[in-house]
Amino acid sequence: MVVLHVKRGDRSEFLYETTASTSNDALVRTLCRLQNLRLRLAALADALEGLGRYGAAKPPAEQGLDAYQEGAADKQRGEFYDADPLGHRTGEGVSPQLRDVLARVAADAKTLLDSKTLVARRVCVDEPELVEKLQNIRGAVAMAFPMGLPAFDPVKLLLDAESAEEALGDCSAVLEVLPEDSAELWWAGKQFFRDQTVGDLAGKNEKTTLIVKLQKKGGGAPSREPGVSEDERKAMMAFYFKKQQEMQQVADDDAEDYMASSWADPKALKNSLRGTNHIRPF
């Protein structure tokens, strides 16, 4: 299998396995779906804590701090009420047990989104795994809110929206959404053209690892990977710094060693005339 190390700019995203005979068009579409699904999962995992603690979202016209709303003092509150400091949610959270359920599924999703750890362990990501985490979150939300969430709740939009653009419309992550029809995939300064296969560019060897970069159309060829990794560069800098310190210490020692030299002895001429210049004290 050909292993693709997918990056966005200089940031590692995930590893993906494919074959040399795979169509580039199908590959780019799959990678875009994976990346967009990862963005949706990340937004959901971050939103679940607020959902469990502060409850469903308020209608846009009623958003604001509860303490300053008309009739707030006389309004009946639930057992697990906790006012939302941002004023976006009702404050009617769920029980601690259900909060734990939401926290567990969120942590489980974040584990699959930990790019640094997964890339270091060489664990590849596939679409069924991400869909499974999404379904787990959907089930946990349905358990915590059996009556359902309002249509304007961000969590419901993230779960039910058909496209990533709609799901992430209120998040800054929408800027990172990749369109499947126009996204580009690059490797070693070369583009994966959609009418070709992976093997046309990378060769027929199935035991290959490629560091590829996924980006929107029109960005041009991305910068190539550096000759040494960041960890190797840090190790080299540490070695050179240590070597420089050792050389400085040697230079300092040489600067003081002349004090024991014969030419620096003020009594050298006297001892030479007396014939005692070769005598060393005990």
PDB file of C-alpha atoms in Angstrom:
ATOM      1  CA  MET A   1       0.000   0.000   0.000  1.00  0.00           C
ATOM      2  CA  VAL A   2       1.116   3.545  -0.749  1.00  0.00           C
ATOM      3  CA  VAL A   3       1.039   5.595   2.466  1.00  0.00           C
ATOM      4  CA  LEU A   4       0.229   9.282   2.064  1.00  0.00           C
ATOM      5  CA  HIS A   5       1.327  11.685   4.787  1.00  0.00           C
ATOM      6  CA  VAL A   6      -1.187  14.483   4.206  1.00  0.00           C
ATOM      7  CA  LYS A   7      -0.223  18.019   5.194  1.00  0.00           C
ATOM      8  CA  ARG A   8      -1.863  21.433   5.059  1.00  0.00           C
ATOM      9  CA  GLY A   9       1.006  23.872   4.742  1.00  0.00           C
ATOM     10  CA  ASP A  10       3.592  22.781   7.318  1.00  0.00           C
ATOM     11  CA  ARG A  11       1.005  21.132   9.597  1.00  0.00           C
ATOM     12  CA  SER A  12       0.621  17.360   9.551  1.00  0.00           C
ATOM     13  CA  GLU A  13      -2.987  16.209   9.280  1.00  0.00           C
ATOM     14  CA  PHE A  14      -3.195  12.427   8.918  1.00  0.00           C
ATOM     15  CA  LEU A  15      -1.892   9.306   7.189  1.00  0.00           C
ATOM     16  CA  TYR A  16      -3.906   7.538   4.509  1.00  0.00           C
ATOM     17  CA  GLU A  17      -3.343   4.275   2.652  1.00  0.00           C
ATOM     18  CA  THR A  18      -4.044   3.924  -1.051  1.00  0.00           C
ATOM     19  CA  THR A  19      -2.762   1.985  -4.060  1.00  0.00           C
ATOM     20  CA  ALA A  20      -0.729   2.948  -7.108  1.00  0.00           C
ATOM     21  CA  SER A  21      -3.671   2.113  -9.370  1.00  0.00           C
ATOM     22  CA  THR A  22      -6.082   4.484  -7.597  1.00  0.00           C
ATOM     23  CA  SER A  23      -7.469   7.312  -9.692  1.00  0.00           C
ATOM     24  CA  ASN A  24      -6.174  10.721  -8.623  1.00  0.00           C
ATOM     25  CA  ASP A  25      -9.687  12.143  -8.856  1.00  0.00           C
ATOM     26  CA  ALA A  26     -11.059   9.542  -6.445  1.00  0.00           C
ATOM     27  CA  LEU A  27      -8.061  10.011  -4.154  1.00  0.00           C
ATOM     28  CA  VAL A  28      -8.408  13.793  -3.941  1.00  0.00           C
ATOM     29  CA  ARG A  29     -12.137  13.525  -3.276  1.00  0.00           C
ATOM     30  CA  THR A  30     -11.550  10.981  -0.512  1.00  0.00           C
ATOM     31  CA  LEU A  31      -8.853  13.086   1.134  1.00  0.00           C
ATOM     32  CA  CYS A  32     -11.106  16.148   1.020  1.00  0.00           C
ATOM     33  CA  ARG A  33     -13.962  14.216   2.632  1.00  0.00           C
ATOM     34  CA  LEU A  34     -11.634  12.986   5.357  1.00  0.00           C
ATOM     35  CA  GLN A  35     -10.271  16.455   6.064  1.00  0.00           C
ATOM     36  CA  ASN A  36     -13.723  18.057   6.109  1.00  0.00           C
ATOM     37  CA  LEU A  37     -15.033  15.301   8.354  1.00  0.00           C
ATOM     38  CA  ARG A  38     -12.115  15.838  10.721  1.00  0.00           C
ATOM     39  CA  LEU A  39     -12.952  19.540  10.892  1.00  0.00           C
ATOM     40  CA  ARG A  40     -16.573  18.723  11.701  1.00  0.00           C
ATOM     41  CA  LEU A  41     -15.576  16.236  14.395  1.00  0.00           C
ATOM     42  CA  ALA A  42     -13.173  18.724  15.969  1.00  0.00           C
ATOM     43  CA  ALA A  43     -15.899  21.382  16.130  1.00  0.00           C
ATOM     44  CA  LEU A  44     -18.353  18.881  17.631  1.00  0.00           C
ATOM     45  CA  ALA A  45     -15.883  17.673  20.252  1.00  0.00           C
ATOM     46  CA  ASP A  46     -15.269  21.260  21.357  1.00  0.00           C
ATOM     47  CA  ALA A  47     -19.001  22.079  21.478  1.00  0.00           C
ATOM     48  CA  LEU A  48     -20.121  19.070  23.535  1.00  0.00           C
ATOM     49  CA  GLU A  49     -18.796  20.408  26.833  1.00  0.00           C
ATOM     50  CA  GLY A  50     -20.845  23.590  26.546  1.00  0.00           C
ATOM     51  CA  LEU A  51     -23.874  21.629  25.382  1.00  0.00           C
ATOM     52  CA  GLY A  52     -23.827  19.329  28.393  1.00  0.00           C
ATOM     53  CA  ARG A  53     -23.198  22.082  30.907  1.00  0.00           C
ATOM     54  CA  TYR A  54     -25.358  24.901  29.567  1.00  0.00           C
ATOM     55  CA  GLY A  55     -28.004  23.044  27.565  1.00  0.00           C
ATOM     56  CA  ALA A  56     -29.507  23.813  24.178  1.00  0.00           C
ATOM     57  CA  ALA A  57     -28.974  27.073  22.330  1.00  0.00           C
ATOM     58  CA  LYS A  58     -31.322  30.024  22.700  1.00  0.00           C
ATOM     59  CA  PRO A  59     -33.118  31.480  19.684  1.00  0.00           C
ATOM     60  CA  PRO A  60     -30.924  34.148  18.082  1.00  0.00           C
ATOM     61  CA  ALA A  61     -33.348  36.908  19.118  1.00  0.00           C
ATOM     62  CA  GLU A  62     -33.229  35.866  22.788  1.00  0.00           C
ATOM     63  CA  GLN A  63     -29.504  35.447  23.230  1.00  0.00           C
ATOM     64  CA  GLY A  64     -27.956  37.358  26.101  1.00  0.00           C
ATOM     65  CA  LEU A  65     -26.997  36.957  29.742  1.00  0.00           C
ATOM     66  CA  ASP A  66     -29.865  35.500  31.776  1.00  0.00           C
ATOM     67  CA  ALA A  67     -29.293  37.874  34.683  1.00  0.00           C
ATOM     68  CA  TYR A  68     -30.106  40.891  32.512  1.00  0.00           C
ATOM     69  CA  GLN A  69     -33.137  39.512  30.706  1.00  0.00           C
ATOM     70  CA  GLU A  70     -36.639  40.608  31.585  1.00  0.00           C
ATOM     71  CA  GLY A  71     -38.393  38.298  34.046  1.00  0.00           C
ATOM     72  CA  ALA A  72     -35.252  36.251  34.675  1.00  0.00           C
ATOM     73  CA  ALA A  73     -35.707  36.365  38.464  1.00  0.00           C
ATOM     74  CA  ASP A  74     -39.202  34.821  38.310  1.00  0.00           C
ATOM     75  CA  LYS A  75     -38.394  32.161  35.746  1.00  0.00           C
ATOM     76  CA  GLN A  76     -38.388  28.556  36.937  1.00  0.00           C
ATOM     77  CA  ARG A  77     -35.020  26.871  36.551  1.00  0.00           C
ATOM     78  CA  GLY A  78     -34.182  23.194  36.317  1.00  0.00           C
ATOM     79  CA  GLU A  79     -32.175  21.117  38.746  1.00  0.00           C
ATOM     80  CA  PHE A  80     -28.974  21.359  36.720  1.00  0.00           C
ATOM     81  CA  TYR A  81     -29.277  25.007  35.708  1.00  0.00           C
ATOM     82  CA  ASP A  82     -25.962  26.779  35.103  1.00  0.00           C
ATOM     83  CA  ALA A  83     -26.055  30.198  33.467  1.00  0.00           C
ATOM     84  CA  ASP A  84     -24.089  30.428  30.237  1.00  0.00           C
ATOM     85  CA  PRO A  85     -21.467  33.192  30.650  1.00  0.00           C
ATOM     86  CA  LEU A  86     -21.744  33.929  26.917  1.00  0.00           C
ATOM     87  CA  GLY A  87     -25.530  34.024  26.909  1.00  0.00           C
ATOM     88  CA  HIS A  88     -25.816  31.709  23.907  1.00  0.00           C
ATOM     89  CA  ARG A  89     -27.423  28.753  25.705  1.00  0.00           C
ATOM     90  CA  THR A  90     -30.384  28.366  28.037  1.00  0.00           C
ATOM     91  CA  GLY A  91     -28.328  27.152  30.995  1.00  0.00           C
ATOM     92  CA  GLU A  92     -30.522  24.073  31.417  1.00  0.00           C
ATOM     93  CA  GLY A  93     -27.764  21.493  31.346  1.00  0.00           C
ATOM     94  CA  VAL A  94     -27.998  17.750  31.781  1.00  0.00           C
ATOM     95  CA  SER A  95     -27.131  15.520  34.724  1.00  0.00           C
ATOM     96  CA  PRO A  96     -23.486  14.855  35.642  1.00  0.00           C
ATOM     97  CA  GLN A  97     -23.810  11.286  34.360  1.00  0.00           C
ATOM     98  CA  LEU A  98     -24.875  12.468  30.920  1.00  0.00           C
ATOM     99  CA  ARG A  99     -22.143  15.094  30.951  1.00  0.00           C
ATOM    100  CA  ASP A 100     -19.650  12.304  31.485  1.00  0.00           C
ATOM    101  CA  VAL A 101     -21.085  10.447  28.485  1.00  0.00           C
ATOM    102  CA  LEU A 102     -20.705  13.538  26.304  1.00  0.00           C
ATOM    103  CA  ALA A 103     -17.188  14.116  27.626  1.00  0.00           C
ATOM    104  CA  ARG A 104     -16.173  10.523  26.859  1.00  0.00           C
ATOM    105  CA  VAL A 105     -17.355  10.576  23.255  1.00  0.00           C
ATOM    106  CA  ALA A 106     -15.702  13.974  22.774  1.00  0.00           C
ATOM    107  CA  ALA A 107     -12.405  12.675  24.171  1.00  0.00           C
ATOM    108  CA  ASP A 108     -12.707   9.572  21.984  1.00  0.00           C
ATOM    109  CA  ALA A 109     -13.136  11.741  18.894  1.00  0.00           C
ATOM    110  CA  LYS A 110     -10.195  13.957  19.858  1.00  0.00           C
ATOM    111  CA  THR A 111      -7.995  10.869  20.159  1.00  0.00           C
ATOM    112  CA  LEU A 112      -8.631  10.113  16.494  1.00  0.00           C
ATOM    113  CA  LEU A 113      -7.903  13.747  15.620  1.00  0.00           C
ATOM    114  CA  ASP A 114      -4.541  13.879  17.415  1.00  0.00           C
ATOM    115  CA  SER A 115      -2.423  14.263  14.290  1.00  0.00           C
ATOM    116  CA  LYS A 116       0.944  14.422  16.034  1.00  0.00           C
ATOM    117  CA  THR A 117       0.449  11.169  17.944  1.00  0.00           C
ATOM    118  CA  LEU A 118      -1.128   9.229  15.075  1.00  0.00           C
ATOM    119  CA  VAL A 119       1.541  10.278  12.571  1.00  0.00           C
ATOM    120  CA  ALA A 120       4.319   9.406  15.019  1.00  0.00           C
ATOM    121  CA  ARG A 121       2.752   5.966  15.557  1.00  0.00           C
ATOM    122  CA  ARG A 122       2.131   5.614  11.795  1.00  0.00           C
ATOM    123  CA  VAL A 123      -1.585   4.979  12.291  1.00  0.00           C
ATOM    124  CA  CYS A 124      -3.609   5.552   9.129  1.00  0.00           C
ATOM    125  CA  VAL A 125      -7.079   7.100   9.179  1.00  0.00           C
ATOM    126  CA  ASP A 126     -10.009   5.957   7.088  1.00  0.00           C
ATOM    127  CA  GLU A 127     -13.514   7.271   6.560  1.00  0.00           C
ATOM    128  CA  PRO A 128     -15.473   4.535   8.421  1.00  0.00           C
ATOM    129  CA  GLU A 129     -13.582   5.324  11.638  1.00  0.00           C
ATOM    130  CA  LEU A 130     -14.463   9.004  11.435  1.00  0.00           C
ATOM    131  CA  VAL A 131     -18.088   8.233  10.603  1.00  0.00           C
ATOM    132  CA  GLU A 132     -18.234   5.902  13.600  1.00  0.00           C
ATOM    133  CA  LYS A 133     -17.048   8.685  15.931  1.00  0.00           C
ATOM    134  CA  LEU A 134     -19.646  10.997  14.412  1.00  0.00           C
ATOM    135  CA  GLN A 135     -22.385   8.438  15.044  1.00  0.00           C
ATOM    136  CA  ASN A 136     -21.188   7.977  18.625  1.00  0.00           C
ATOM    137  CA  ILE A 137     -21.556  11.709  19.201  1.00  0.00           C
ATOM    138  CA  ARG A 138     -24.983  11.659  17.576  1.00  0.00           C
ATOM    139  CA  GLY A 139     -26.082   8.855  19.889  1.00  0.00           C
ATOM    140  CA  ALA A 140     -24.732  10.601  22.994  1.00  0.00           C
ATOM    141  CA  VAL A 141     -26.541  13.830  22.083  1.00  0.00           C
ATOM    142  CA  ALA A 142     -29.780  11.912  21.476  1.00  0.00           C
ATOM    143  CA  MET A 143     -29.372  10.263  24.884  1.00  0.00           C
ATOM    144  CA  ALA A 144     -28.783  13.578  26.647  1.00  0.00           C
ATOM    145  CA  PHE A 145     -31.550  15.439  24.780  1.00  0.00           C
ATOM    146  CA  PRO A 146     -34.241  12.894  23.850  1.00  0.00           C
ATOM    147  CA  MET A 147     -36.595  15.681  22.739  1.00  0.00           C
ATOM    148  CA  GLY A 148     -33.997  16.839  20.234  1.00  0.00           C
ATOM    149  CA  LEU A 149     -32.117  20.093  19.792  1.00  0.00           C
ATOM    150  CA  PRO A 150     -33.564  23.202  18.146  1.00  0.00           C
ATOM    151  CA  ALA A 151     -32.774  23.710  14.485  1.00  0.00           C
ATOM    152  CA  PHE A 152     -30.570  26.723  15.229  1.00  0.00           C
ATOM    153  CA  ASP A 153     -28.344  24.901  17.725  1.00  0.00           C
ATOM    154  CA  PRO A 154     -24.739  24.719  16.425  1.00  0.00           C
ATOM    155  CA  VAL A 155     -24.407  21.080  17.494  1.00  0.00           C
ATOM    156  CA  LYS A 156     -27.493  20.086  15.496  1.00  0.00           C
ATOM    157  CA  LEU A 157     -26.140  21.939  12.470  1.00  0.00           C
ATOM    158  CA  LEU A 158     -22.825  20.118  12.793  1.00  0.00           C
ATOM    159  CA  LEU A 159     -24.595  16.771  13.023  1.00  0.00           C
ATOM    160  CA  ASP A 160     -27.275  17.163  10.372  1.00  0.00           C
ATOM    161  CA  ALA A 161     -25.893  19.565   7.762  1.00  0.00           C
ATOM    162  CA  GLU A 162     -25.364  17.945   4.373  1.00  0.00           C
ATOM    163  CA  SER A 163     -22.159  19.789   3.503  1.00  0.00           C
ATOM    164  CA  ALA A 164     -19.158  20.835   5.539  1.00  0.00           C
ATOM    165  CA  GLU A 165     -19.676  24.466   4.510  1.00  0.00           C
ATOM    166  CA  GLU A 166     -23.162  24.473   6.050  1.00  0.00           C
ATOM    167  CA  ALA A 167     -22.037  22.609   9.163  1.00  0.00           C
ATOM    168  CA  LEU A 168     -19.108  24.920   9.858  1.00  0.00           C
ATOM    169  CA  GLY A 169     -20.747  28.117   8.655  1.00  0.00           C
ATOM    170  CA  ASP A 170     -20.529  29.739  12.108  1.00  0.00           C
ATOM    171  CA  CYS A 171     -16.976  28.520  12.827  1.00  0.00           C
ATOM    172  CA  SER A 172     -13.632  29.866  11.734  1.00  0.00           C
ATOM    173  CA  ALA A 173     -12.823  26.332  10.541  1.00  0.00           C
ATOM    174  CA  VAL A 174     -15.057  26.955   7.517  1.00  0.00           C
ATOM    175  CA  LEU A 175     -12.051  28.680   5.942  1.00  0.00           C
ATOM    176  CA  GLU A 176     -10.219  25.344   5.939  1.00  0.00           C
ATOM    177  CA  VAL A 177     -12.989  23.384   4.215  1.00  0.00           C
ATOM    178  CA  LEU A 178     -11.741  21.855   0.968  1.00  0.00           C
ATOM    179  CA  PRO A 179     -14.089  21.562  -2.034  1.00  0.00           C
ATOM    180  CA  GLU A 180     -13.909  18.075  -3.504  1.00  0.00           C
ATOM    181  CA  ASP A 181     -14.308  19.266  -7.095  1.00  0.00           C
ATOM    182  CA  SER A 182     -11.451  21.765  -7.179  1.00  0.00           C
ATOM    183  CA  ALA A 183      -8.945  20.892  -4.442  1.00  0.00           C
ATOM    184  CA  GLU A 184      -5.375  20.123  -5.466  1.00  0.00           C
ATOM    185  CA  LEU A 185      -2.899  17.499  -4.263  1.00  0.00           C
ATOM    186  CA  TRP A 186       0.851  18.054  -4.620  1.00  0.00           C
ATOM    187  CA  TRP A 187       3.944  15.945  -4.032  1.00  0.00           C
ATOM    188  CA  ALA A 188       7.580  17.000  -4.562  1.00  0.00           C
ATOM    189  CA  GLY A 189       6.487  20.070  -6.492  1.00  0.00           C
ATOM    190  CA  LYS A 190       4.299  17.995  -8.829  1.00  0.00           C
ATOM    191  CA  GLN A 191       0.520  18.029  -8.993  1.00  0.00           C
ATOM    192  CA  PHE A 192      -1.670  14.932  -8.993  1.00  0.00           C
ATOM    193  CA  PHE A 193      -3.736  15.571 -12.117  1.00  0.00           C
ATOM    194  CA  ARG A 194      -7.212  14.100 -11.867  1.00  0.00           C
ATOM    195  CA  ASP A 195      -7.104  12.251 -15.182  1.00  0.00           C
ATOM    196  CA  GLN A 196      -4.128  10.161 -14.020  1.00  0.00           C
ATOM    197  CA  THR A 197      -3.458   7.547 -11.356  1.00  0.00           C
ATOM    198  CA  VAL A 198      -1.178   7.612  -8.337  1.00  0.00           C
ATOM    199  CA  GLY A 199       1.281   5.312 -10.090  1.00  0.00           C
ATOM    200  CA  ASP A 200       1.660   7.690 -13.044  1.00  0.00           C
ATOM    201  CA  LEU A 201       3.393  10.181 -10.760  1.00  0.00           C
ATOM    202  CA  ALA A 202       4.786   8.149  -7.859  1.00  0.00           C
ATOM    203  CA  GLY A 203       5.651   4.922  -9.675  1.00  0.00           C
ATOM    204  CA  LYS A 204       4.325   1.399  -9.324  1.00  0.00           C
ATOM    205  CA  ASN A 205       6.044   0.568  -6.025  1.00  0.00           C
ATOM    206  CA  GLU A 206       3.315  -0.153  -3.487  1.00  0.00           C
ATOM    207  CA  LYS A 207       5.692   0.146  -0.508  1.00  0.00           C
ATOM    208  CA  THR A 208       6.094   3.902  -0.732  1.00  0.00           C
ATOM    209  CA  THR A 209       5.482   6.774   1.658  1.00  0.00           C
ATOM    210  CA  LEU A 210       4.704  10.149   0.095  1.00  0.00           C
ATOM    211  CA  ILE A 211       4.481  13.480   1.909  1.00  0.00           C
ATOM    212  CA  VAL A 212       1.668  15.214   0.035  1.00  0.00           C
ATOM    213  CA  LYS A 213       0.056  18.600   0.487  1.00  0.00           C
ATOM    214  CA  LEU A 214      -3.651  19.216   0.080  1.00  0.00           C
ATOM    215  CA  GLN A 215      -4.810  22.729  -0.739  1.00  0.00           C
ATOM    216  CA  LYS A 216      -7.430  24.811  -2.466  1.00  0.00           C
ATOM    217  CA  LYS A 217      -7.198  25.555  -6.163  1.00  0.00           C
ATOM    218  CA  GLY A 218      -5.143  28.528  -7.257  1.00  0.00           C
ATOM    219  CA  GLY A 219      -2.529  28.427  -4.519  1.00  0.00           C
ATOM    220  CA  GLY A 220       0.255  27.314  -6.834  1.00  0.00           C
ATOM    221  CA  ALA A 221       2.904  24.764  -5.989  1.00  0.00           C
ATOM    222  CA  PRO A 222       3.428  24.579  -2.214  1.00  0.00           C
ATOM    223  CA  SER A 223       6.872  24.854  -0.678  1.00  0.00           C
ATOM    224  CA  ARG A 224       8.886  21.668  -0.660  1.00  0.00           C
ATOM    225  CA  GLU A 225       9.737  19.746   2.468  1.00  0.00           C
ATOM    226  CA  PRO A 226      13.020  20.749   4.178  1.00  0.00           C
ATOM    227  CA  GLY A 227      16.023  18.463   3.871  1.00  0.00           C
ATOM    228  CA  VAL A 228      15.997  17.718   7.606  1.00  0.00           C
ATOM    229  CA  SER A 229      13.079  17.410   9.971  1.00  0.00           C
ATOM    230  CA  GLU A 230      12.443  19.795  12.845  1.00  0.00           C
ATOM    231  CA  ASP A 231      13.634  17.232  15.410  1.00  0.00           C
ATOM    232  CA  GLU A 232      16.826  16.615  13.442  1.00  0.00           C
ATOM    233  CA  ARG A 233      17.445  20.348  13.171  1.00  0.00           C
ATOM    234  CA  LYS A 234      17.044  20.768  16.937  1.00  0.00           C
ATOM    235  CA  ALA A 235      19.425  17.856  17.582  1.00  0.00           C
ATOM    236  CA  MET A 236      22.016  19.357  15.238  1.00  0.00           C
ATOM    237  CA  MET A 237      21.734  22.776  16.879  1.00  0.00           C
ATOM    238  CA  ALA A 238      22.150  21.212  20.328  1.00  0.00           C
ATOM    239  CA  PHE A 239      25.247  19.308  19.139  1.00  0.00           C
ATOM    240  CA  TYR A 240      26.834  22.415  17.618  1.00  0.00           C
ATOM    241  CA  PHE A 241      26.100  24.466  20.744  1.00  0.00           C
ATOM    242  CA  LYS A 242      27.685  21.818  22.970  1.00  0.00           C
ATOM    243  CA  LYS A 243      30.716  21.626  20.671  1.00  0.00           C
ATOM    244  CA  GLN A 244      31.067  25.409  20.752  1.00  0.00           C
ATOM    245  CA  GLN A 245      31.000  25.383  24.547  1.00  0.00           C
ATOM    246  CA  GLU A 246      33.716  22.707  24.644  1.00  0.00           C
ATOM    247  CA  MET A 247      35.927  24.693  22.259  1.00  0.00           C
ATOM    248  CA  GLN A 248      35.423  27.832  24.331  1.00  0.00           C
ATOM    249  CA  GLN A 249      36.434  25.923  27.464  1.00  0.00           C
ATOM    250  CA  VAL A 250      39.596  24.669  25.735  1.00  0.00           C
ATOM    251  CA  ALA A 251      40.446  28.223  24.657  1.00  0.00           C
ATOM    252  CA  ASP A 252      39.962  29.501  28.208  1.00  0.00           C
ATOM    253  CA  ASP A 253      42.210  26.744  29.566  1.00  0.00           C
ATOM    254  CA  ASP A 254      44.929  27.583  27.023  1.00  0.00           C
ATOM    255  CA  ALA A 255      44.790  31.229  28.050  1.00  0.00           C
ATOM    256  CA  GLU A 256      45.693  30.292  31.630  1.00  0.00           C
ATOM    257  CA  ASP A 257      48.199  27.489  30.918  1.00  0.00           C
ATOM    258  CA  TYR A 258      51.007  29.946  30.083  1.00  0.00           C
ATOM    259  CA  MET A 259      51.376  30.712  33.794  1.00  0.00           C
ATOM    260  CA  ALA A 260      53.121  27.348  34.234  1.00  0.00           C
ATOM    261  CA  SER A 261      55.336  27.743  31.133  1.00  0.00           C
ATOM    262  CA  SER A 262      59.101  28.207  31.488  1.00  0.00           C
ATOM    263  CA  TRP A 263      59.180  31.319  29.331  1.00  0.00           C
ATOM    264  CA  ALA A 264      56.759  33.034  31.710  1.00  0.00           C
ATOM    265  CA  ASP A 265      58.958  32.382  34.772  1.00  0.00           C
ATOM    266  CA  PRO A 266      60.530  35.698  35.934  1.00  0.00           C
ATOM    267  CA  LYS A 267      63.443  33.732  37.488  1.00  0.00           C
ATOM    268  CA  ALA A 268      64.226  31.768  34.333  1.00  0.00           C
ATOM    269  CA  LEU A 269      67.454  33.715  33.521  1.00  0.00           C
ATOM    270  CA  LYS A 270      68.743  33.495  37.093  1.00  0.00           C
ATOM    271  CA  ASN A 271      68.094  29.756  37.274  1.00  0.00           C
ATOM    272  CA  SER A 272      69.732  29.252  33.870  1.00  0.00           C
ATOM    273  CA  LEU A 273      72.939  31.025  34.979  1.00  0.00           C
ATOM    274  CA  ARG A 274      73.049  29.022  38.184  1.00  0.00           C
ATOM    275  CA  GLY A 275      72.318  25.793  36.345  1.00  0.00           C
ATOM    276  CA  THR A 276      69.238  25.145  38.414  1.00  0.00           C
ATOM    277  CA  ASN A 277      66.662  25.663  35.670  1.00  0.00           C
ATOM    278  CA  HIS A 278      65.983  21.923  35.371  1.00  0.00           C
ATOM    279  CA  ILE A 279      65.372  21.429  39.063  1.00  0.00           C
ATOM    280  CA  ARG A 280      61.744  20.965  39.952  1.00  0.00           C
ATOM    281  CA  PRO A 281      60.381  21.349  43.469  1.00  0.00           C
ATOM    282  CA  PHE A 282      59.086  18.256  45.190  1.00  0.00           C
TER     283      PHE A 282
END
